[in-house]
Short mmCIF file of C-alpha atoms in Angstrom, two decimals:
data_model
loop_
_atom_site.label_atom_id
_atom_site.label_comp_id
_atom_site.label_asym_id
_atom_site.label_seq_id
_atom_site.Cartn_x
_atom_site.Cartn_y
_atom_site.Cartn_z
CA MET O 1 10.79 30.86 218.56
CA ALA O 2 12.03 33.59 220.85
CA ALA O 3 10.11 36.86 221.28
CA ASP O 4 11.71 39.72 219.38
CA PHE O 5 10.04 42.77 220.68
CA THR O 6 11.56 46.19 220.27
CA LYS O 7 11.90 47.80 223.63
CA GLY O 8 10.88 51.53 224.03
CA ASN O 9 8.28 53.88 225.42
CA SER O 10 4.51 53.32 225.01
CA GLN O 11 4.84 49.70 224.06
CA VAL O 12 1.35 48.24 223.61
CA ALA O 13 1.02 44.47 223.33
CA ALA O 14 -1.81 42.43 221.96
CA ILE O 15 -2.86 38.81 222.32
CA VAL O 16 -4.62 37.60 219.15
CA VAL O 17 -6.77 34.56 219.72
CA ALA O 18 -6.73 32.52 216.54
CA ALA O 19 -7.01 28.99 217.86
CA GLY O 20 -10.55 28.30 216.61
CA SER O 21 -10.97 25.35 214.29
CA GLY O 22 -13.44 27.13 212.00
CA VAL O 23 -15.91 24.34 212.05
CA ARG O 24 -18.89 26.73 211.71
CA LEU O 25 -17.07 28.40 208.81
CA ARG O 26 -16.86 25.04 206.99
CA ALA O 27 -13.57 26.10 205.38
CA GLY O 28 -11.61 23.03 206.23
CA ILE O 29 -8.75 25.05 207.64
CA PRO O 30 -8.39 27.16 210.89
CA LYS O 31 -10.72 30.16 210.49
CA ALA O 32 -7.79 32.60 211.08
CA LEU O 33 -5.99 31.16 207.99
CA VAL O 34 -8.93 31.66 205.65
CA ARG O 35 -7.86 34.24 203.03
CA VAL O 36 -9.95 37.17 201.91
CA GLY O 37 -8.81 39.98 199.70
CA GLY O 38 -5.53 38.16 199.27
CA LYS O 39 -4.60 37.96 203.00
CA SER O 40 -5.34 35.58 205.89
CA LEU O 41 -7.89 36.87 208.49
CA VAL O 42 -5.19 36.69 211.11
CA LEU O 43 -2.91 39.02 209.09
CA TRP O 44 -5.82 41.50 208.54
CA ALA O 45 -6.36 41.44 212.34
CA VAL O 46 -2.66 42.07 213.15
CA GLN O 47 -2.52 44.89 210.54
CA ALA O 48 -5.56 46.49 212.09
CA LEU O 49 -4.06 46.35 215.56
CA ALA O 50 -0.71 47.83 214.35
CA PHE O 51 -2.52 50.55 212.60
CA GLY O 52 -4.22 51.48 215.86
CA GLY O 53 -1.06 51.55 217.81
CA VAL O 54 -0.17 48.05 218.87
CA THR O 55 3.56 47.44 218.68
CA GLU O 56 3.84 43.72 219.41
CA VAL O 57 1.62 40.76 219.07
CA VAL O 58 1.33 37.23 220.48
CA VAL O 59 -0.79 35.08 218.19
CA VAL O 60 -2.34 32.03 219.72
CA ALA O 61 -2.79 29.40 217.06
CA PRO O 62 -4.02 25.81 217.00
CA THR O 63 -1.43 23.37 218.18
CA GLY O 64 0.28 21.66 215.14
CA GLN O 65 -0.27 24.65 212.88
CA LEU O 66 2.24 27.13 214.29
CA THR O 67 4.41 27.03 211.18
CA ASP O 68 1.46 27.83 208.99
CA PHE O 69 0.67 30.80 211.12
CA GLU O 70 4.21 31.97 211.17
CA GLU O 71 4.22 31.83 207.41
CA ALA O 72 0.95 33.72 207.21
CA LEU O 73 2.41 36.43 209.37
CA SER O 74 5.83 36.69 207.79
CA PHE O 75 4.97 40.14 206.44
CA ALA O 76 3.23 41.48 209.52
CA PRO O 77 3.97 45.16 210.24
CA VAL O 78 4.93 44.44 213.90
CA PRO O 79 6.80 41.59 215.63
CA CYS O 80 4.47 38.52 216.07
CA LEU O 81 5.22 35.62 218.37
CA VAL O 82 3.10 32.49 217.50
CA VAL O 83 2.26 30.14 220.44
CA ALA O 84 -0.06 27.08 220.77
CA GLY O 85 -3.56 27.49 222.06
CA GLY O 86 -5.44 25.38 224.63
CA ALA O 87 -8.62 23.46 224.73
CA THR O 88 -10.75 26.54 225.36
CA ARG O 89 -10.66 30.18 224.36
CA GLY O 90 -9.76 31.05 228.02
CA GLN O 91 -6.83 28.65 228.00
CA SER O 92 -5.69 30.07 224.78
CA VAL O 93 -5.62 33.64 226.13
CA ALA O 94 -3.78 32.30 229.24
CA ASN O 95 -1.20 30.69 227.02
CA GLY O 96 -0.76 33.91 225.07
CA LEU O 97 -0.36 35.93 228.29
CA GLN O 98 2.16 33.54 229.71
CA ALA O 99 4.21 33.91 226.55
CA LEU O 100 3.94 37.69 226.67
CA ASN O 101 4.97 37.79 230.29
CA ALA O 102 7.92 35.53 229.57
CA SER O 103 9.07 37.85 226.78
CA SER O 104 11.14 40.96 226.92
CA THR O 105 8.12 43.25 226.60
CA THR O 106 7.89 46.48 228.55
CA ALA O 107 4.12 47.03 227.53
CA ASP O 108 1.78 47.90 230.41
CA VAL O 109 -1.21 47.89 228.20
CA VAL O 110 -2.34 44.53 226.76
CA LEU O 111 -5.21 44.13 224.25
CA VAL O 112 -6.92 40.85 223.71
CA HIS O 113 -8.38 40.48 220.16
CA ASP O 114 -10.20 37.83 218.23
CA ALA O 115 -8.73 37.10 214.81
CA ALA O 116 -12.31 36.60 213.80
CA ARG O 117 -12.76 40.39 213.85
CA PRO O 118 -10.32 41.16 210.93
CA LEU O 119 -11.72 44.51 209.98
CA VAL O 120 -11.70 46.42 213.28
CA PRO O 121 -10.88 50.01 212.31
CA GLY O 122 -7.52 51.48 213.70
CA GLU O 123 -9.49 54.22 215.44
CA VAL O 124 -11.28 51.68 217.59
CA VAL O 125 -7.93 50.08 218.60
CA ALA O 126 -6.58 53.47 219.35
CA ARG O 127 -9.59 54.40 221.50
CA VAL O 128 -9.26 51.23 223.59
CA ILE O 129 -5.51 51.82 224.07
CA ALA O 130 -6.11 55.51 225.06
CA ALA O 131 -8.76 54.64 227.62
CA VAL O 132 -6.42 52.21 229.36
CA GLN O 133 -3.58 54.80 229.27
CA ASP O 134 -6.05 57.28 230.70
CA GLY O 135 -6.48 55.12 233.81
CA ALA O 136 -9.18 52.59 232.98
CA THR O 137 -8.21 49.01 233.98
CA VAL O 138 -10.58 47.16 231.67
CA VAL O 139 -11.96 48.63 228.39
CA VAL O 140 -14.32 47.10 225.90
CA PRO O 141 -15.59 48.55 222.56
CA VAL O 142 -19.32 48.32 222.20
CA VAL O 143 -21.98 49.09 219.59
CA PRO O 144 -25.76 49.60 219.86
CA ILE O 145 -27.98 46.63 218.83
CA SER O 146 -30.31 47.46 215.98
CA ASP O 147 -32.55 44.29 216.35
CA THR O 148 -35.24 43.75 218.97
CA VAL O 149 -33.78 41.28 221.38
CA ARG O 150 -35.65 38.42 223.13
CA GLN O 151 -34.48 36.35 226.07
CA LEU O 152 -35.55 32.70 226.23
CA THR O 153 -37.38 31.98 229.47
CA THR O 154 -38.92 28.83 230.98
CA ALA O 155 -42.26 30.20 229.81
CA GLY O 156 -41.17 31.07 226.31
CA SER O 157 -39.40 34.40 225.68
CA ALA O 158 -39.60 38.05 226.57
CA VAL O 159 -38.38 41.26 225.05
CA ILE O 160 -35.50 43.10 226.52
CA GLU O 161 -35.50 46.87 226.05
CA ARG O 162 -32.90 47.27 223.34
CA SER O 163 -31.83 50.74 224.11
CA SER O 164 -30.18 49.42 227.23
CA LEU O 165 -28.17 46.83 225.39
CA ARG O 166 -24.75 47.00 223.79
CA ALA O 167 -22.98 44.31 221.77
CA VAL O 168 -19.37 43.79 222.99
CA GLN O 169 -16.55 43.59 220.47
CA THR O 170 -12.83 43.26 220.61
CA PRO O 171 -9.96 44.34 221.07
CA GLN O 172 -10.60 44.58 224.87
CA GLY O 173 -7.95 46.54 226.68
CA PHE O 174 -6.38 45.72 230.03
CA ARG O 175 -3.71 47.07 232.37
CA ARG O 176 -1.24 44.28 232.02
CA ASP O 177 -1.13 43.51 235.75
CA VAL O 178 -4.98 43.33 235.78
CA LEU O 179 -5.09 40.89 232.90
CA THR O 180 -2.34 38.75 234.57
CA GLN O 181 -4.25 38.77 237.87
CA THR O 182 -7.41 37.89 235.97
CA TYR O 183 -5.81 34.87 234.35
CA THR O 184 -4.14 33.80 237.56
CA GLN O 185 -7.14 33.92 239.79
CA THR O 186 -10.21 32.81 237.81
CA ASP O 187 -11.50 29.59 236.45
CA ILE O 188 -11.13 30.91 232.86
CA ALA O 189 -14.70 30.44 231.66
CA ALA O 190 -16.61 33.34 230.14
CA THR O 191 -17.47 34.53 226.65
CA ASP O 192 -15.11 37.44 227.01
CA ASP O 193 -12.11 38.57 229.05
CA ALA O 194 -13.54 41.70 230.46
CA THR O 195 -16.26 39.65 232.07
CA LEU O 196 -13.58 37.61 233.98
CA ALA O 197 -11.76 40.80 235.13
CA GLU O 198 -15.13 42.22 236.28
CA ARG O 199 -15.73 39.18 238.55
CA LEU O 200 -12.58 40.22 240.34
CA GLY O 201 -14.08 43.62 241.04
CA HIS O 202 -12.60 45.63 238.14
CA VAL O 203 -14.91 48.20 236.57
CA VAL O 204 -15.32 47.76 232.77
CA LYS O 205 -15.23 50.93 230.84
CA LEU O 206 -17.14 51.07 227.61
CA VAL O 207 -15.86 52.95 224.53
CA GLU O 208 -17.35 53.23 221.02
CA GLY O 209 -16.81 50.29 218.74
CA SER O 210 -17.62 49.94 215.11
CA PRO O 211 -19.94 47.84 212.84
CA SER O 212 -16.74 47.04 210.80
CA ALA O 213 -15.48 45.10 213.82
CA MET O 214 -18.14 42.44 213.18
CA LYS O 215 -17.15 38.90 214.13
CA VAL O 216 -16.77 36.33 211.30
CA THR O 217 -18.58 33.28 212.55
CA ASN O 218 -20.42 31.61 209.67
CA PRO O 219 -19.99 31.46 205.90
CA HIS O 220 -22.32 34.41 205.42
CA ASP O 221 -20.16 36.59 207.63
CA LEU O 222 -17.14 35.66 205.66
CA MET O 223 -18.81 36.48 202.45
CA MET O 224 -19.65 39.91 203.77
CA VAL O 225 -16.20 40.53 204.93
CA SER O 226 -14.79 39.30 201.67
CA ALA O 227 -17.20 41.51 199.67
CA MET O 228 -16.30 44.54 201.84
CA LEU O 229 -12.65 44.10 201.00
CA GLU O 230 -13.23 43.74 197.35
CA VAL O 231 -15.40 46.74 196.72
CA MET V 1 -55.11 53.90 193.93
CA ALA V 2 -57.53 50.89 194.47
CA ALA V 3 -56.22 47.55 195.72
CA ASP V 4 -56.02 45.05 192.90
CA PHE V 5 -55.44 41.86 194.73
CA THR V 6 -56.16 38.54 193.02
CA LYS V 7 -58.62 36.58 195.09
CA GLY V 8 -58.15 32.90 195.75
CA ASN V 9 -57.13 30.35 198.25
CA SER V 10 -54.08 30.67 200.51
CA GLN V 11 -53.74 34.41 199.97
CA VAL V 12 -50.96 35.81 202.11
CA ALA V 13 -50.69 39.52 202.62
CA ALA V 14 -47.72 41.51 203.72
CA ILE V 15 -47.37 45.10 205.04
CA VAL V 16 -43.90 46.47 204.13
CA VAL V 17 -42.81 49.39 206.26
CA ALA V 18 -40.78 51.68 204.14
CA ALA V 19 -41.68 55.11 205.63
CA GLY V 20 -38.28 55.70 207.17
CA SER V 21 -36.46 58.82 206.14
CA GLY V 22 -33.04 57.15 205.95
CA VAL V 23 -31.37 59.87 208.02
CA ARG V 24 -28.96 57.41 209.56
CA LEU V 25 -28.12 56.11 206.08
CA ARG V 26 -27.14 59.65 204.95
CA ALA V 27 -28.46 58.90 201.35
CA GLY V 28 -30.55 62.00 201.01
CA ILE V 29 -33.55 59.86 199.82
CA PRO V 30 -35.86 57.56 201.74
CA LYS V 31 -33.89 54.53 202.70
CA ALA V 32 -36.25 52.09 200.82
CA LEU V 33 -35.61 53.85 197.60
CA VAL V 34 -31.83 53.53 197.80
CA ARG V 35 -30.70 51.26 194.92
CA VAL V 36 -28.32 48.37 195.32
CA GLY V 37 -27.48 45.86 192.62
CA GLY V 38 -29.77 47.83 190.23
CA LYS V 39 -32.94 47.76 192.31
CA SER V 40 -34.30 49.75 195.22
CA LEU V 41 -34.38 48.17 198.67
CA VAL V 42 -38.13 48.14 198.71
CA LEU V 43 -38.23 46.14 195.52
CA TRP V 44 -35.72 43.65 196.85
CA ALA V 45 -37.95 43.31 199.96
CA VAL V 46 -41.18 42.73 197.99
CA GLN V 47 -39.44 40.16 195.75
CA ALA V 48 -38.14 38.28 198.78
CA LEU V 49 -41.62 38.12 200.20
CA ALA V 50 -43.16 36.95 196.95
CA PHE V 51 -40.46 34.33 196.64
CA GLY V 52 -41.52 32.99 200.09
CA GLY V 53 -45.22 32.83 199.27
CA VAL V 54 -46.68 36.28 199.81
CA THR V 55 -49.33 37.06 197.23
CA GLU V 56 -50.13 40.77 197.86
CA VAL V 57 -48.35 43.63 199.46
CA VAL V 58 -49.21 46.92 201.06
CA VAL V 59 -46.13 49.17 200.99
CA VAL V 60 -46.26 52.12 203.47
CA ALA V 61 -44.20 54.96 202.11
CA PRO V 62 -43.30 58.46 203.29
CA THR V 63 -46.09 60.90 202.63
CA GLY V 64 -45.37 62.88 199.46
CA GLN V 65 -43.33 60.09 197.87
CA LEU V 66 -46.07 57.64 196.98
CA THR V 67 -45.47 58.16 193.21
CA ASP V 68 -41.80 57.49 193.52
CA PHE V 69 -42.59 54.22 195.33
CA GLU V 70 -45.19 53.19 192.85
CA GLU V 71 -42.67 53.68 190.15
CA ALA V 72 -39.93 51.72 192.09
CA LEU V 73 -42.52 48.97 192.40
CA SER V 74 -43.93 48.89 188.80
CA PHE V 75 -42.16 45.60 188.04
CA ALA V 76 -42.94 43.90 191.36
CA PRO V 77 -43.87 40.22 191.01
CA VAL V 78 -47.07 40.63 193.11
CA PRO V 79 -49.74 43.43 193.38
CA CYS V 80 -48.46 46.24 195.56
CA LEU V 81 -50.65 48.95 197.05
CA VAL V 82 -48.67 52.12 198.19
CA VAL V 83 -50.13 54.03 201.03
CA ALA V 84 -48.83 56.88 203.17
CA GLY V 85 -47.11 56.28 206.53
CA GLY V 86 -47.57 58.02 209.81
CA ALA V 87 -45.42 59.91 212.24
CA THR V 88 -44.14 56.69 213.92
CA ARG V 89 -43.44 53.15 212.77
CA GLY V 90 -46.50 52.03 214.67
CA GLN V 91 -48.71 54.50 212.92
CA SER V 92 -47.37 53.42 209.62
CA VAL V 93 -48.14 49.76 210.26
CA ALA V 94 -51.63 50.77 211.36
CA ASN V 95 -52.10 52.70 208.15
CA GLY V 96 -51.05 49.75 206.10
CA LEU V 97 -53.29 47.44 207.95
CA GLN V 98 -56.23 49.75 207.53
CA ALA V 99 -55.65 49.84 203.78
CA LEU V 100 -55.28 46.11 203.71
CA ASN V 101 -58.50 45.61 205.59
CA ALA V 102 -60.32 48.07 203.29
CA SER V 103 -59.18 46.02 200.28
CA SER V 104 -60.68 42.95 198.69
CA THR V 105 -58.12 40.69 200.21
CA THR V 106 -59.15 37.20 201.52
CA ALA V 107 -55.81 36.68 203.28
CA ASP V 108 -55.98 35.39 206.81
CA VAL V 109 -52.29 35.50 207.23
CA VAL V 110 -50.54 38.94 207.34
CA LEU V 111 -46.81 39.45 207.52
CA VAL V 112 -45.21 42.73 208.70
CA HIS V 113 -41.83 43.36 207.14
CA ASP V 114 -39.24 46.08 207.16
CA ALA V 115 -38.08 47.29 203.76
CA ALA V 116 -34.73 47.65 205.56
CA ARG V 117 -34.30 43.96 205.50
CA PRO V 118 -34.14 43.60 201.63
CA LEU V 119 -32.37 40.19 201.49
CA VAL V 120 -34.48 37.99 203.79
CA PRO V 121 -34.36 34.53 202.18
CA GLY V 122 -37.63 33.21 200.76
CA GLU V 123 -37.26 30.19 203.08
CA VAL V 124 -37.55 32.34 206.14
CA VAL V 125 -40.67 33.97 204.76
CA ALA V 126 -42.11 30.60 204.00
CA ARG V 127 -41.28 29.38 207.49
CA VAL V 128 -43.06 32.38 209.12
CA ILE V 129 -46.21 31.79 206.91
CA ALA V 130 -46.21 28.07 207.62
CA ALA V 131 -46.01 28.63 211.35
CA VAL V 132 -49.13 30.82 211.25
CA GLN V 133 -51.01 28.44 208.91
CA ASP V 134 -50.15 25.70 211.42
CA GLY V 135 -51.89 27.57 214.23
CA ALA V 136 -49.57 30.11 215.79
CA THR V 137 -51.05 33.57 216.13
CA VAL V 138 -47.81 35.56 216.29
CA VAL V 139 -44.55 34.37 214.68
CA VAL V 140 -41.08 36.00 214.65
CA PRO V 141 -37.90 34.77 212.93
CA VAL V 142 -34.87 34.92 215.28
CA VAL V 143 -31.11 34.37 215.13
CA PRO V 144 -28.56 33.69 217.80
CA ILE V 145 -26.37 36.65 218.81
CA SER V 146 -22.70 36.05 218.34
CA ASP V 147 -21.39 38.93 220.45
CA THR V 148 -21.32 39.15 224.14
CA VAL V 149 -24.11 41.50 225.23
CA ARG V 150 -24.07 44.09 228.06
CA GLN V 151 -27.01 45.77 229.59
CA LEU V 152 -26.49 49.34 230.87
CA THR V 153 -27.39 49.77 234.45
CA THR V 154 -27.34 52.71 236.85
CA ALA V 155 -23.98 51.34 238.24
CA GLY V 156 -22.41 50.83 234.78
CA SER V 157 -23.12 47.64 232.85
CA ALA V 158 -23.41 43.97 233.28
CA VAL V 159 -23.20 41.05 230.97
CA ILE V 160 -26.28 39.04 229.98
CA GLU V 161 -25.79 35.30 229.25
CA ARG V 162 -25.80 35.41 225.45
CA SER V 163 -26.94 31.78 224.98
CA SER V 164 -30.37 32.89 226.22
CA LEU V 165 -30.65 35.80 223.68
CA ARG V 166 -32.08 35.95 220.24
CA ALA V 167 -32.04 38.83 217.84
CA VAL V 168 -35.62 39.30 216.39
CA GLN V 169 -35.93 39.85 212.55
CA THR V 170 -38.80 40.38 210.20
CA PRO V 171 -41.05 39.48 208.55
CA GLN V 172 -43.23 38.82 211.63
CA GLY V 173 -46.35 36.79 210.92
CA PHE V 174 -49.87 37.21 212.37
CA ARG V 175 -53.23 35.82 212.09
CA ARG V 176 -54.97 38.75 210.45
CA ASP V 177 -57.59 39.16 213.17
CA VAL V 178 -54.90 39.18 215.82
CA LEU V 179 -52.92 41.88 214.01
CA THR V 180 -56.16 43.91 213.60
CA GLN V 181 -56.98 43.45 217.28
CA THR V 182 -53.38 44.54 218.20
CA TYR V 183 -53.57 47.76 216.25
CA THR V 184 -57.01 48.57 217.48
CA GLN V 185 -56.34 48.05 221.16
CA THR V 186 -52.78 49.15 221.92
CA ASP V 187 -51.05 52.43 222.11
CA ILE V 188 -48.80 51.54 219.21
CA ALA V 189 -45.41 52.02 220.72
CA ALA V 190 -42.85 49.17 220.67
CA THR V 191 -39.84 48.35 218.58
CA ASP V 192 -41.66 45.51 216.99
CA ASP V 193 -45.23 44.27 216.26
CA ALA V 194 -44.97 40.86 218.01
CA THR V 195 -44.25 42.73 221.22
CA LEU V 196 -47.50 44.60 220.91
CA ALA V 197 -49.53 41.49 220.36
CA GLU V 198 -47.82 39.76 223.24
CA ARG V 199 -48.97 42.53 225.52
CA LEU V 200 -52.57 41.54 224.66
CA GLY V 201 -51.75 37.99 225.74
CA HIS V 202 -50.81 36.31 222.58
CA VAL V 203 -48.01 33.77 222.59
CA VAL V 204 -45.09 34.60 220.25
CA LYS V 205 -43.67 31.57 218.48
CA LEU V 206 -40.08 31.76 217.42
CA VAL V 207 -38.81 30.32 214.13
CA GLU V 208 -35.31 30.23 212.61
CA GLY V 209 -34.29 33.53 210.83
CA SER V 210 -31.15 34.07 208.75
CA PRO V 211 -28.10 36.30 208.92
CA SER V 212 -29.10 37.53 205.39
CA ALA V 213 -32.13 39.14 206.90
CA MET V 214 -29.89 41.73 208.51
CA LYS V 215 -31.29 45.20 208.91
CA VAL V 216 -29.75 48.09 206.89
CA THR V 217 -29.46 50.87 209.34
CA ASN V 218 -26.20 52.76 208.59
CA PRO V 219 -23.92 53.22 205.54
CA HIS V 220 -21.72 50.30 206.66
CA ASP V 221 -24.80 47.94 206.46
CA LEU V 222 -25.64 49.30 203.02
CA MET V 223 -22.23 48.73 201.81
CA MET V 224 -22.36 45.12 203.04
CA VAL V 225 -25.70 44.43 201.38
CA SER V 226 -24.46 46.12 198.23
CA ALA V 227 -21.36 44.03 198.23
CA MET V 228 -23.23 40.78 198.84
CA LEU V 229 -25.51 41.51 195.83
CA GLU V 230 -22.51 42.13 193.59
CA VAL V 231 -20.41 39.12 194.36
#
């Protein structure tokens, strides 16, 4: 399927990583295709991004299920290109970025978002985009951590002062050339993309995230998201 | 009001800290009195503890609202003694413990629980109790952290390897003499009670918590808990 991105000013692209198998969710289908409130998680995610200013999306889906994803996204509010993921999350982002760079896009801001965060508010998306447009090269939304946190040590565990901690969410925002450089030059292994760019010397700017951008990992999370959409 | 605890074998006491004003919740009443699914958070919390094996509870409430709390707890499944809290969370726990030690209780296991975690599963409560009964002096339930975590530094921020991190929940379990020693000898300032005991040299044992034991801090959390109870 060829990319069909509208050209114009202020194009903002996003790569939505949706290649997870959903094993921990125990749903029997890819996590991003699980439906809550009448829509798949991946469609919720794309809608949230569009609401915040994203104009074109590459969705990275499990190989062999591209058609199911294209179908799930047929009523998406922005053009979506579905491409096959790789063996790891990093490989999947790399595949999405390659497809994006091969397309006709003029975007110089690229967001990387997890389909597992379907309810990120549009204002968080807009904040990430604005920070990149204002000159940051790498931007992540963060929230305070309300639990005490312990770090496992060889001797047992020790408390880390929680006021110094922030939980990192997505979408993470990048200047497109920085994201491309990141995925060209690194070994593609980290829990998030900003960390990879940071290893190349880029400064990560933090902006305010939202509790609504919570990640759906286990059946409990799914129940919460589902309940939130239905109240 | 005098304590009315049934004496017997295997008594397990709990101190429920419910003295928070609920400012961040913007409800206009103490957080623990906010009703979801037809019951106040504090009653949900006491029921969860009772379900897991707690036989008597001291509830620490905001000064001036003891009657409201006694009313909210009139149908609690175990005897509840309501006492006034102090200026800080630590002072409130100390007040609760003092009331417990002044009562007729024979419990040698004491749990400290936040009313702000109303949906802790009974199995988590039981696991904490069992660990103390099996010889641990300080026990905390923990869950893995699914977000990447950054620590703020003078230079900006840096990622902490998340596989080594655990979020600490409540109820935390103590041998009663250890909790008493803790609140006699320390300056009562930490985000959780286990950390105080640890400073005195006690080893903190970690057991498996639950995502359902999430803390209700902001209106978003309350909406989630409310939604979970109504599905």
